[in-house]
Amino acid sequence: MIYTVNEAGYYGKFGGAYIPEMLYPNVEELRERYLDIINEPAFQQEFQELLHDYVGRPSPLYFAKRLSDLYNTKIYLKREDLNHTGAHKINNTIGQVLLAKRLGKQKIIAETGAGQHGVATATVCALMGLECIVYMGEIDIARQRPNVERMKMLGAKVVPATSGSRTLKDATNEAMRHWINNPTDTHYIIGSVVGPHPYPDMVARFQSVISAEIKQQLQTKEGRDYPDYVIACVGGGSNAAGAFYHFLDNQKVGLIGAEAGGLGIDSGKSAATLALGKIGILHGSKTVLMQTTDGQVVEPHSISAGLDYPGIGPLHAHLSDTQRGQFYSITDDEAMRAGLLVSRTEGIIPAIETAHAFAILTKKTFQVNDVVVICLSGRGDKDLDTYVNYQY
Amino acid sequence: MIQNRLTKLFQTSQQNILTIYFTAGFPQLRDTQRILEALEQSGADIIEIGMPFSDPIADGEVIQMSNQQALENGMTIAKMFEQIANFRQKIKIPVLLMGYLNPVLQFGMERFCQTAAQVGIDGFILPDLPLNEYLSDYKSLWDAHNLSNVFLITPQTPESRIRMIDEVSEGFIYAVSTSSTTGKTSAISASQTAYFARLQALNLKNPFLIGFGISDKASFRQACTHARGAIIGSAFIKMLQNSQDLPVDIANFVQKIKS
Ligand SMILES: Cc1ncc(COP(=O)(O)O)c(C=O)c1O
């Protein structure tokens, strides 16, 4: 089985580029050039240097002793929360902004849910002196206030998306419309492994630094370069794609994703795409999505803005379809409790998105000697209000 | 070679072809048939029936609104086909279905083509259907039912791709006036005029109609100096939204443009 993207832009039956003609020239230009650009030595040097000196990579792989004792297994945390701007998102925005410069684009747009991708985009635009517009759902602007202020301070313009569910899906719609209306001077930095080909593959490549480092770090700490399990939360799926990437073909490594179950998958208020969705087309990609029998996209719900999305990257749809990956849905309540527990056990407040990954520990039992790596995709500073006001 | 009302129209009628887009189920769920009849009677040449979608990324605010309202009214592809089951008793002009791919896929592509052909639809405009996939998976199905597929091109579409699209099109090519979402109205600029002239000079086998940003008599006339005709969507939807008397207002709208 092949888990990487094929020539035509598909992962099994998922992927492709289902876009109106107005987007075709931009997406086609990217498709033609992304691999050549990414593989240029000068690009790689600039990318690696920024990841090292600016982002602070490699991020530590931390053995979480107290959590390991609690769950009777060996738990390592991949500390993406310690990156500059506080999440894995910056790995991708650094890569894409360098690419955008080589494509001669002067303006950058992005969508954001939790605001982490928006902040990471605003940050690299400040760094490169590029104009930046971030679309964000009205609901998310209210629940991720600190990140909105950060984006503004960094010089980005934050535009509220007021249609539909006023969350990540709608912010993505608005960003795509903006790109249609600005076809020549603008690059769209998509924040996850979603969208038309080549975005899912391109973003996965930029995020793959996560699993490349895990391999090296485990070699030192465990004497072997792979874990028994990698666990990550999945919104669009970029931190999961990065954490899985170099283990996709190693069947000894179990790949586990945590989707946002919201109030429960039968509640009608959920974002558990793989549990509830079926194959369809959204945002340029054939993937699994939550939809009515008439093919209208269902408005999702999650307490976590970053996971509040009715679709999922085509790579993950394929991993689920082929059973290479196992995906669990985690309710709001399970995630919030896991977030609190990690805070008190390890002294680390995770983003609510990431807290979904930790809740897997209550769903699945691991062996004492299993090496379990959890991708700690981001920190919870942005979520303090939600954590503090939650009725546990 | 496929043969339908659309291909026939372009064989006979030469100029000033007025195409009107509206969203099925808007303003009211049951307005579809009334709007079709009023458009035919008032002299529209081609009709595009929009199938509403929850996430119309190529559309501006007006058509987003009509899509959302139509969905709230309960419109579905199945309901639309029910409503137009007998429309060919009265309506003789070419009618196309336009919409995003996902609802069509959920309805089932084969069933969609069969039903469309059965009720008397002449073709489709599915802007997010990739050219390659149309050719590999669907073209023979469309052809078997005498259904035209209309592709969009924009000022950024390279000549090689326009030629490829021309090669596989039967009916017309939808020339988007400027790369934008629907509903942006501004006077036709010098660069657009140059783009239309470039298209004319290509001597394509298919005629092209200009759409996006055409809103009134002036812009329609201007577009018609460069193309066989033009397409009006958002301006018509806006009129429907404010209408107290659909047949009268539709007649006025069309006559004002054609006069
Ligand atoms: C900390 C964190 N983790 C995870 C996600 C979800 O995105 P993805 O599934 O692409 O990793 C987000 C999105 O905003 C996030 O901020």
PDB file of N, CA and C in Angstrom, chain A residues 32-75:
ATOM      1  N   GLU A  32       3.207  22.580 -10.415  1.00  0.00           N
ATOM      2  CA  GLU A  32       4.363  22.403 -11.288  1.00  0.00           C
ATOM      3  C   GLU A  32       5.675  22.679 -10.573  1.00  0.00           C
ATOM      4  N   ARG A  33       5.646  23.604  -9.603  1.00  0.00           N
ATOM      5  CA  ARG A  33       6.929  24.088  -9.095  1.00  0.00           C
ATOM      6  C   ARG A  33       7.281  23.686  -7.673  1.00  0.00           C
ATOM      7  N   TYR A  34       6.310  23.195  -6.889  1.00  0.00           N
ATOM      8  CA  TYR A  34       6.602  23.070  -5.460  1.00  0.00           C
ATOM      9  C   TYR A  34       7.745  22.114  -5.158  1.00  0.00           C
ATOM     10  N   LEU A  35       7.800  20.983  -5.859  1.00  0.00           N
ATOM     11  CA  LEU A  35       8.842  20.008  -5.531  1.00  0.00           C
ATOM     12  C   LEU A  35      10.222  20.527  -5.918  1.00  0.00           C
ATOM     13  N   ASP A  36      10.317  21.140  -7.087  1.00  0.00           N
ATOM     14  CA  ASP A  36      11.604  21.697  -7.507  1.00  0.00           C
ATOM     15  C   ASP A  36      12.083  22.753  -6.518  1.00  0.00           C
ATOM     16  N   ILE A  37      11.166  23.623  -6.134  1.00  0.00           N
ATOM     17  CA  ILE A  37      11.561  24.689  -5.210  1.00  0.00           C
ATOM     18  C   ILE A  37      11.979  24.107  -3.862  1.00  0.00           C
ATOM     19  N   ILE A  38      11.148  23.204  -3.326  1.00  0.00           N
ATOM     20  CA  ILE A  38      11.450  22.646  -2.008  1.00  0.00           C
ATOM     21  C   ILE A  38      12.788  21.899  -2.020  1.00  0.00           C
ATOM     22  N   ASN A  39      13.112  21.275  -3.145  1.00  0.00           N
ATOM     23  CA  ASN A  39      14.346  20.495  -3.215  1.00  0.00           C
ATOM     24  C   ASN A  39      15.596  21.303  -3.555  1.00  0.00           C
ATOM     25  N   GLU A  40      15.418  22.590  -3.876  1.00  0.00           N
ATOM     26  CA  GLU A  40      16.601  23.417  -4.121  1.00  0.00           C
ATOM     27  C   GLU A  40      17.462  23.485  -2.860  1.00  0.00           C
ATOM     28  N   PRO A  41      18.773  23.294  -2.998  1.00  0.00           N
ATOM     29  CA  PRO A  41      19.644  23.392  -1.816  1.00  0.00           C
ATOM     30  C   PRO A  41      19.506  24.749  -1.108  1.00  0.00           C
ATOM     31  N   ALA A  42      19.404  25.825  -1.892  1.00  0.00           N
ATOM     32  CA  ALA A  42      19.313  27.150  -1.266  1.00  0.00           C
ATOM     33  C   ALA A  42      18.019  27.288  -0.463  1.00  0.00           C
ATOM     34  N   PHE A  43      16.936  26.706  -0.982  1.00  0.00           N
ATOM     35  CA  PHE A  43      15.670  26.735  -0.248  1.00  0.00           C
ATOM     36  C   PHE A  43      15.812  25.954   1.053  1.00  0.00           C
ATOM     37  N   GLN A  44      16.346  24.752   0.936  1.00  0.00           N
ATOM     38  CA  GLN A  44      16.495  23.903   2.116  1.00  0.00           C
ATOM     39  C   GLN A  44      17.361  24.574   3.173  1.00  0.00           C
ATOM     40  N   GLN A  45      18.409  25.232   2.718  1.00  0.00           N
ATOM     41  CA  GLN A  45      19.296  25.871   3.686  1.00  0.00           C
ATOM     42  C   GLN A  45      18.570  26.980   4.437  1.00  0.00           C
ATOM     43  N   GLU A  46      17.842  27.799   3.688  1.00  0.00           N
ATOM     44  CA  GLU A  46      17.123  28.898   4.315  1.00  0.00           C
ATOM     45  C   GLU A  46      16.038  28.364   5.260  1.00  0.00           C
ATOM     46  N   PHE A  47      15.335  27.337   4.790  1.00  0.00           N
ATOM     47  CA  PHE A  47      14.265  26.720   5.578  1.00  0.00           C
ATOM     48  C   PHE A  47      14.819  26.141   6.887  1.00  0.00           C
ATOM     49  N   GLN A  48      15.887  25.341   6.763  1.00  0.00           N
ATOM     50  CA  GLN A  48      16.452  24.694   7.952  1.00  0.00           C
ATOM     51  C   GLN A  48      17.021  25.726   8.934  1.00  0.00           C
ATOM     52  N   GLU A  49      17.630  26.750   8.374  1.00  0.00           N
ATOM     53  CA  GLU A  49      18.201  27.784   9.242  1.00  0.00           C
ATOM     54  C   GLU A  49      17.120  28.488  10.044  1.00  0.00           C
ATOM     55  N   LEU A  50      16.037  28.831   9.372  1.00  0.00           N
ATOM     56  CA  LEU A  50      14.938  29.502  10.073  1.00  0.00           C
ATOM     57  C   LEU A  50      14.304  28.578  11.109  1.00  0.00           C
ATOM     58  N   LEU A  51      14.116  27.298  10.731  1.00  0.00           N
ATOM     59  CA  LEU A  51      13.543  26.365  11.703  1.00  0.00           C
ATOM     60  C   LEU A  51      14.438  26.288  12.946  1.00  0.00           C
ATOM     61  N   HIS A  52      15.741  26.320  12.729  1.00  0.00           N
ATOM     62  CA  HIS A  52      16.679  26.191  13.844  1.00  0.00           C
ATOM     63  C   HIS A  52      16.779  27.479  14.661  1.00  0.00           C
ATOM     64  N   ASP A  53      17.055  28.580  13.972  1.00  0.00           N
ATOM     65  CA  ASP A  53      17.386  29.817  14.695  1.00  0.00           C
ATOM     66  C   ASP A  53      16.163  30.643  15.075  1.00  0.00           C
ATOM     67  N   TYR A  54      15.107  30.523  14.287  1.00  0.00           N
ATOM     68  CA  TYR A  54      13.947  31.397  14.502  1.00  0.00           C
ATOM     69  C   TYR A  54      12.821  30.664  15.235  1.00  0.00           C
ATOM     70  N   VAL A  55      12.572  29.435  14.808  1.00  0.00           N
ATOM     71  CA  VAL A  55      11.502  28.640  15.441  1.00  0.00           C
ATOM     72  C   VAL A  55      12.016  27.978  16.723  1.00  0.00           C
ATOM     73  N   GLY A  56      13.323  27.665  16.741  1.00  0.00           N
ATOM     74  CA  GLY A  56      13.895  27.012  17.918  1.00  0.00           C
ATOM     75  C   GLY A  56      13.950  25.498  17.808  1.00  0.00           C
ATOM     76  N   ARG A  57      13.924  24.975  16.587  1.00  0.00           N
ATOM     77  CA  ARG A  57      13.993  23.529  16.408  1.00  0.00           C
ATOM     78  C   ARG A  57      15.428  23.031  16.594  1.00  0.00           C
ATOM     79  N   PRO A  58      15.633  21.766  16.861  1.00  0.00           N
ATOM     80  CA  PRO A  58      14.601  20.746  17.052  1.00  0.00           C
ATOM     81  C   PRO A  58      13.812  20.972  18.339  1.00  0.00           C
ATOM     82  N   SER A  59      12.546  20.638  18.293  1.00  0.00           N
ATOM     83  CA  SER A  59      11.758  20.721  19.524  1.00  0.00           C
ATOM     84  C   SER A  59      12.059  19.475  20.352  1.00  0.00           C
ATOM     85  N   PRO A  60      12.102  19.624  21.685  1.00  0.00           N
ATOM     86  CA  PRO A  60      12.466  18.473  22.520  1.00  0.00           C
ATOM     87  C   PRO A  60      11.475  17.310  22.395  1.00  0.00           C
ATOM     88  N   LEU A  61      12.012  16.108  22.571  1.00  0.00           N
ATOM     89  CA  LEU A  61      11.159  14.941  22.794  1.00  0.00           C
ATOM     90  C   LEU A  61      11.307  14.626  24.273  1.00  0.00           C
ATOM     91  N   TYR A  62      10.250  14.864  25.005  1.00  0.00           N
ATOM     92  CA  TYR A  62      10.334  14.837  26.467  1.00  0.00           C
ATOM     93  C   TYR A  62       9.683  13.576  27.019  1.00  0.00           C
ATOM     94  N   PHE A  63      10.413  12.841  27.845  1.00  0.00           N
ATOM     95  CA  PHE A  63       9.835  11.665  28.491  1.00  0.00           C
ATOM     96  C   PHE A  63       8.954  12.129  29.650  1.00  0.00           C
ATOM     97  N   ALA A  64       7.662  11.880  29.529  1.00  0.00           N
ATOM     98  CA  ALA A  64       6.708  12.349  30.536  1.00  0.00           C
ATOM     99  C   ALA A  64       6.548  11.281  31.613  1.00  0.00           C
ATOM    100  N   LYS A  65       7.341  11.408  32.659  1.00  0.00           N
ATOM    101  CA  LYS A  65       7.441  10.331  33.631  1.00  0.00           C
ATOM    102  C   LYS A  65       6.149  10.129  34.419  1.00  0.00           C
ATOM    103  N   ARG A  66       5.598  11.242  34.881  1.00  0.00           N
ATOM    104  CA  ARG A  66       4.403  11.102  35.741  1.00  0.00           C
ATOM    105  C   ARG A  66       3.198  10.605  34.941  1.00  0.00           C
ATOM    106  N   LEU A  67       3.087  11.073  33.718  1.00  0.00           N
ATOM    107  CA  LEU A  67       1.996  10.603  32.851  1.00  0.00           C
ATOM    108  C   LEU A  67       2.205   9.120  32.520  1.00  0.00           C
ATOM    109  N   SER A  68       3.464   8.738  32.302  1.00  0.00           N
ATOM    110  CA  SER A  68       3.789   7.337  32.008  1.00  0.00           C
ATOM    111  C   SER A  68       3.410   6.446  33.187  1.00  0.00           C
ATOM    112  N   ASP A  69       3.735   6.895  34.391  1.00  0.00           N
ATOM    113  CA  ASP A  69       3.384   6.124  35.587  1.00  0.00           C
ATOM    114  C   ASP A  69       1.871   5.964  35.688  1.00  0.00           C
ATOM    115  N   LEU A  70       1.175   7.050  35.417  1.00  0.00           N
ATOM    116  CA  LEU A  70      -0.278   7.051  35.543  1.00  0.00           C
ATOM    117  C   LEU A  70      -0.928   6.051  34.590  1.00  0.00           C
ATOM    118  N   TYR A  71      -0.406   5.991  33.357  1.00  0.00           N
ATOM    119  CA  TYR A  71      -1.025   5.112  32.347  1.00  0.00           C
ATOM    120  C   TYR A  71      -0.235   3.826  32.131  1.00  0.00           C
ATOM    121  N   ASN A  72       0.815   3.645  32.930  1.00  0.00           N
ATOM    122  CA  ASN A  72       1.551   2.398  32.918  1.00  0.00           C
ATOM    123  C   ASN A  72       2.117   2.044  31.545  1.00  0.00           C
ATOM    124  N   THR A  73       2.732   3.029  30.923  1.00  0.00           N
ATOM    125  CA  THR A  73       3.366   2.832  29.621  1.00  0.00           C
ATOM    126  C   THR A  73       4.438   3.908  29.478  1.00  0.00           C
ATOM    127  N   LYS A  74       5.167   3.917  28.359  1.00  0.00           N
ATOM    128  CA  LYS A  74       6.232   4.921  28.201  1.00  0.00           C
ATOM    129  C   LYS A  74       5.774   6.026  27.260  1.00  0.00           C
ATOM    130  N   ILE A  75       5.521   7.184  27.828  1.00  0.00           N
ATOM    131  CA  ILE A  75       4.962   8.281  27.030  1.00  0.00           C
ATOM    132  C   ILE A  75       6.000   9.374  26.796  1.00  0.00           C
TER     133      ILE A  75
END
